XYZ file of C-alpha atoms in Angstrom:
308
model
C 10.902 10.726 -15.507
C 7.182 9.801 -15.945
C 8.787 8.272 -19.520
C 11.053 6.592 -18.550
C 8.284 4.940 -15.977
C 6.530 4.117 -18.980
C 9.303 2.677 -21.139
C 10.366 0.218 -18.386
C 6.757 -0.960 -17.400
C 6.418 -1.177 -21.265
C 9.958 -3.583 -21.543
C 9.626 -5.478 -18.325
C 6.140 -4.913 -16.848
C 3.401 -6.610 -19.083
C 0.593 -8.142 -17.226
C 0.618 -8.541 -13.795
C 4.452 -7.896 -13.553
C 5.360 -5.064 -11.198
C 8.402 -2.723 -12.137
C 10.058 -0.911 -9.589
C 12.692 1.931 -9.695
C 14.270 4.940 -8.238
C 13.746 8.310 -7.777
C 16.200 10.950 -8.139
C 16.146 14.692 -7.485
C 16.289 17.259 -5.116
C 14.129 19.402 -2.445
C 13.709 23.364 -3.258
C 11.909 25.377 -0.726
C 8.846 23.620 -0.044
C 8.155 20.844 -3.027
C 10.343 17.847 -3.728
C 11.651 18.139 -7.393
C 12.401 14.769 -9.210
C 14.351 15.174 -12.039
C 15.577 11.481 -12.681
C 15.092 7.482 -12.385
C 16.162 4.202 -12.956
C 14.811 0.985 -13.175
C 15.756 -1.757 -10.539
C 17.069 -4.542 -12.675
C 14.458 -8.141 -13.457
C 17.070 -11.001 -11.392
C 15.774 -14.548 -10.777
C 16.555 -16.847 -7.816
C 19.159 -17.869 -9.591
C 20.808 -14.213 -9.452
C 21.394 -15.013 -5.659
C 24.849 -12.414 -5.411
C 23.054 -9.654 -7.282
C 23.066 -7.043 -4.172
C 20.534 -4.481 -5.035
C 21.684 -2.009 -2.533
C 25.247 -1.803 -3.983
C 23.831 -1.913 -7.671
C 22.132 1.211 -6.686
C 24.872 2.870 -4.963
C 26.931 2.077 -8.303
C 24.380 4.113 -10.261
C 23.986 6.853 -8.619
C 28.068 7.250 -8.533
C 28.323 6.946 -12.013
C 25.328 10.106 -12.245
C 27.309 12.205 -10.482
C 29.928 11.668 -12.485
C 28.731 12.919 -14.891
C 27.034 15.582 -13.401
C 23.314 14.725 -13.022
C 21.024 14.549 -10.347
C 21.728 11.775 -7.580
C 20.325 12.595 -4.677
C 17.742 9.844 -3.516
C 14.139 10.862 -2.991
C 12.050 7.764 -3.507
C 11.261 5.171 -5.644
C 8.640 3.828 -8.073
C 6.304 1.402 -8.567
C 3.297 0.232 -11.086
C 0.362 -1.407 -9.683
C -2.110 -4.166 -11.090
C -5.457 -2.643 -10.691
C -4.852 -0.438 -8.284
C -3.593 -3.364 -6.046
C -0.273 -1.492 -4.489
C -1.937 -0.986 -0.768
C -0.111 -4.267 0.615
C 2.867 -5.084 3.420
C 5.692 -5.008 1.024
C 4.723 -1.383 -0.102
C 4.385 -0.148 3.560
C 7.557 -1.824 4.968
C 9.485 -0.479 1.706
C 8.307 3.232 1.611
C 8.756 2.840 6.029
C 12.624 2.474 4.832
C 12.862 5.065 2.536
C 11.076 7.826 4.822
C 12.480 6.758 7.863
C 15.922 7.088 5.893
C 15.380 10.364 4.055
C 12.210 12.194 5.419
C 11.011 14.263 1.989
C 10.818 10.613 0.024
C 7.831 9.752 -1.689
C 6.715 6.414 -3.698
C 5.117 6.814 -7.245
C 2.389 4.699 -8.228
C 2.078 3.878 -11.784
C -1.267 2.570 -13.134
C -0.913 1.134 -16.584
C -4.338 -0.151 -16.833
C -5.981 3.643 -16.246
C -3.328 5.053 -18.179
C -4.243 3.171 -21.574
C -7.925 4.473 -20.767
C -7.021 7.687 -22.233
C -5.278 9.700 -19.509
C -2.160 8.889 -17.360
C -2.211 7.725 -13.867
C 0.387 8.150 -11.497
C -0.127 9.065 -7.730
C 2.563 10.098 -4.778
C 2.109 8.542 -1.367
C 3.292 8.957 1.909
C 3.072 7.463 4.846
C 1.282 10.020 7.417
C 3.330 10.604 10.843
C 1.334 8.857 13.281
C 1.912 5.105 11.004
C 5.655 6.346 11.146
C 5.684 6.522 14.671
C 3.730 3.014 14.687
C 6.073 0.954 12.344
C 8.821 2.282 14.760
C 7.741 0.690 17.611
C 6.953 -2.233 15.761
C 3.749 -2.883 17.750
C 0.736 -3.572 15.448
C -1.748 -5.050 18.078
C -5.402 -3.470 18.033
C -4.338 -2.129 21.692
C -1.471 0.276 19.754
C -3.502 0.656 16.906
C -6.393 2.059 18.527
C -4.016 4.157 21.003
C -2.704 6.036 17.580
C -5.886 6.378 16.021
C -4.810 4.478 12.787
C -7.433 3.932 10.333
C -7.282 2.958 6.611
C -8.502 6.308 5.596
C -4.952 8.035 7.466
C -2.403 5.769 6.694
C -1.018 7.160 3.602
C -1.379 10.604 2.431
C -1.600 11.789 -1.198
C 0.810 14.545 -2.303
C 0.201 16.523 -5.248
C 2.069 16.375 -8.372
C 2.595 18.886 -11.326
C 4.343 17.450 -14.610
C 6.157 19.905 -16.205
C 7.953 18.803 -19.617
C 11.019 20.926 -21.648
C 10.230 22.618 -24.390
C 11.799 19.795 -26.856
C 9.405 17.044 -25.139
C 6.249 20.045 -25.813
C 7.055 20.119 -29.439
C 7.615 16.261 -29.731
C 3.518 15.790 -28.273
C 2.420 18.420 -30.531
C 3.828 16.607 -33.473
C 2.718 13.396 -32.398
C -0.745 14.630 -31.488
C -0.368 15.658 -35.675
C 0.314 12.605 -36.652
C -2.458 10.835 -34.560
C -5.602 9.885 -36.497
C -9.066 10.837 -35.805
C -10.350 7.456 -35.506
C -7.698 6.459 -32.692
C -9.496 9.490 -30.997
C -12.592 7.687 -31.063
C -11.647 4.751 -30.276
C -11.288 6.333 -26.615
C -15.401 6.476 -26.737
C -15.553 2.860 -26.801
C -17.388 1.224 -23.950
C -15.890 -2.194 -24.199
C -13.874 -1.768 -20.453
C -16.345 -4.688 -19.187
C -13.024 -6.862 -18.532
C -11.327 -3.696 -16.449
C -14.341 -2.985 -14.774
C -14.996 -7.805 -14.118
C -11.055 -7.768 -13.054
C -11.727 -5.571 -10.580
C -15.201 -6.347 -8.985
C -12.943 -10.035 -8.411
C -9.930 -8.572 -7.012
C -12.646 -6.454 -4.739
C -14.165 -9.788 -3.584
C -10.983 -11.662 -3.352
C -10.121 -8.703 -0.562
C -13.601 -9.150 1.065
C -12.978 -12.694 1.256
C -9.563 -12.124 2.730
C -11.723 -9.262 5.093
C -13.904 -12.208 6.399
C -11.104 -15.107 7.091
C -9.551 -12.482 9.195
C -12.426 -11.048 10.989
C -13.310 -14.639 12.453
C -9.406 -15.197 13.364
C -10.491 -11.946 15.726
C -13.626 -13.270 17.113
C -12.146 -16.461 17.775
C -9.451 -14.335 20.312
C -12.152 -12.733 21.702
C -13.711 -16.291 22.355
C -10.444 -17.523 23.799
C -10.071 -14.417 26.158
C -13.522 -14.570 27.024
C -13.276 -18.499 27.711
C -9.996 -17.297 29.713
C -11.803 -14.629 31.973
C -14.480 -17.314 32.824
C -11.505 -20.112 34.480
C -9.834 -17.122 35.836
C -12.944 -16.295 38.046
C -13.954 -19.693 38.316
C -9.884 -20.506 39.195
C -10.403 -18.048 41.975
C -13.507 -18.760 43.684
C -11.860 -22.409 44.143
C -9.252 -20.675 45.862
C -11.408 -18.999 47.656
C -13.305 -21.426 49.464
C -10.366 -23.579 50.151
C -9.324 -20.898 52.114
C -12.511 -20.493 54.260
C -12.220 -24.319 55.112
C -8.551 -23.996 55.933
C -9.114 -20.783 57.684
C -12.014 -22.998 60.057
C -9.759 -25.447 60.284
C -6.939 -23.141 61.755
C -4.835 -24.292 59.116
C -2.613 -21.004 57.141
C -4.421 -20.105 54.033
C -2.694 -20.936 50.768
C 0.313 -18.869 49.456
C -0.528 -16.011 46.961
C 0.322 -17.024 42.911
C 0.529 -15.026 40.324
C -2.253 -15.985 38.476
C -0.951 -14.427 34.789
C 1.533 -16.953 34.880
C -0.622 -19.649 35.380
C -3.531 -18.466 32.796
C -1.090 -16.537 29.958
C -3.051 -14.234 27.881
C -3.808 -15.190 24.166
C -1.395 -13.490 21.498
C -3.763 -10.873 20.009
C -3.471 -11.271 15.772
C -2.223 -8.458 14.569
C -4.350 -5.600 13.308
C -2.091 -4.137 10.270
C -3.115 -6.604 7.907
C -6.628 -5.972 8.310
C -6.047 -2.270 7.607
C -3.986 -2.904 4.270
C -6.941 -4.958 3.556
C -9.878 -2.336 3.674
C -7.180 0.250 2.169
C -7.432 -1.945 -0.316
C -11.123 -2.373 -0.796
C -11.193 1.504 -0.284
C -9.218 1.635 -3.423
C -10.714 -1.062 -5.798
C -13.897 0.462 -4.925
C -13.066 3.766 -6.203
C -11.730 2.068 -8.982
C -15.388 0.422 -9.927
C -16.430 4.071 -9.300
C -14.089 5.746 -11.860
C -14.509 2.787 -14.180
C -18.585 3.610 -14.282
C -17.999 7.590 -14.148
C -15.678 7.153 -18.053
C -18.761 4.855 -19.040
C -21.145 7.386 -18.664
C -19.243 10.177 -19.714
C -18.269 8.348 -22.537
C -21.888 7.457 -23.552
C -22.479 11.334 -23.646
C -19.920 11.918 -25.779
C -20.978 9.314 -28.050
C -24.702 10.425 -27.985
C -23.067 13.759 -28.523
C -20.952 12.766 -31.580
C -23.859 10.926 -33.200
C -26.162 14.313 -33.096
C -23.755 16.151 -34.053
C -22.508 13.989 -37.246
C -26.695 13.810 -38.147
């Protein structure tokens, strides 16, 4: 499975292009075994009757034809710099879970991977945002009710890789055939690009942050402003009533006063939270990115002694 990731990110994913796919497998006991994938096919606009539902429903009939694993337990994904926390990820894995409960979403990170060691992370999204994104109701007011933070809305599973013994002998003859100086080319400390990339994609996000933070103050502005003609609306009231009461006249008749002042739409909050998810994760990117630096420059330092 994590090859055949790899192959179609490889084919169809260079750059910035994001590959998807799907998971296949089973559940036994307590772990979630995936045994199989395929790739969602690249379409265009112009590839306006390609139904992706029934393409997939196609595949996985013709796997159990011929007797391999079908079942549905997920799907896949690669990421850009660790930039996979967004709405399309959340509403997508929200179908799959709410659909079959054990699914989980892979995230494939080709940039960490070709740093020397392979990236790929399961995610979930943790039962309180499932019972949010069924009620559809993303206003601070629901948000704070459910305790949602960035730091709880998706929760990492574990995952152990475990190859057949034909794939074991095929990376033991390629790790033969692999020359010494393409190990050392791993020491290199030229990631100043990876490590640029993402300090901009961090302030893009913190930009982003910032735009939305004063659409929030300016609704607290406009219920604020609100409140004030609301009190001011009723002291009017008020003393007309005290002059028509002196005057013997009946006082006025009773309104409803929400209909006459409606409430300012709160923006919603779910956007903001995908946002500082997002910062959470480029900033841990930085982090690793500065961690390999300095180990590398240890080994390095370490290489040279030893060699003199």
């Amino acid at each position: 499975v994590v090859l055949k990731i790899i192959k179609h990110y490889q084919e169809e994913g260079q750059g910035n292009e994001v590959v998807q796919g799907v998971l296949l497998g089973l559940v036994v006991d307590d772990r979630l075994e995936i045994t199989n994938c395929f790739p969602f096919p690249q379409h265009t606009e112009d590839d306006a009757d390609f139904d992706e539902v029934q393409y997939q429903m196609e595949m996985m009939r013709s796997l159990r034809h011929v007797n391999i694993d079908h079942l549905h337990v997920g799907w896949y994904q690669s990421t850009y710099y660790g930039s996979f926390v967004t709405r399309a990820l959340l509403d997508s894995q929200f179908s799959y879970q709410h659909a079959i409960e054990e699914s989980v979403v892979l995230i494939y990170d080709p940039i960490k991977t070709a740093q020397g060691s392979l990236s790929l992370k399961a995610y979930r999204l943790t039962p309180k945002l499932m019972e949010v994104c069924k009620e559809k109701d993303f206003s601070p007011e629901a948000l704070k009710k459910a305790n949602i933070a960035y730091e709880n809305m998706f929760e990492e599973v574990p995952i152990v890789i475990k190859n057949s013994y034909l794939i074991n002998v095929m990376l033991w003859e390629l790790e033969k055939k692999s020359g010494v100086a393409d190990r050392h080319e791993l020491l290199s400390l030229a990631s100043s690009n990876h490590l640029g990339r993402s300090l901009q994609l961090l302030m893009d996000r913190v930009d982003e942050m910032s735009q939305d933070i004063v659409k929030y103050n300016t609704y607290l502005r406009n219920v604020s402003k609100q409140q004030q003609q609301k009190h001011q609306y009723q002291q009017r009231r008020q003393q007309e009533n005290i002059q028509r009461q002196s005057r013997g006249e009946a006082p006025l008749p009773e309104e409803d006063i929400n209909k006459l002042f409606k409430p300012p739409q709160p923006p919603p909050r779910m956007e903001s939270l995908l946002i500082a998810g997002q910062i959470n994760t480029y900033c841990q990117n930085i982090k690793e990115f500065n961690a390999q630096n300095l180990g590398k420059l240890f080994m390095a330092q370490a290489l040279q002694d030893y060699n003199n």
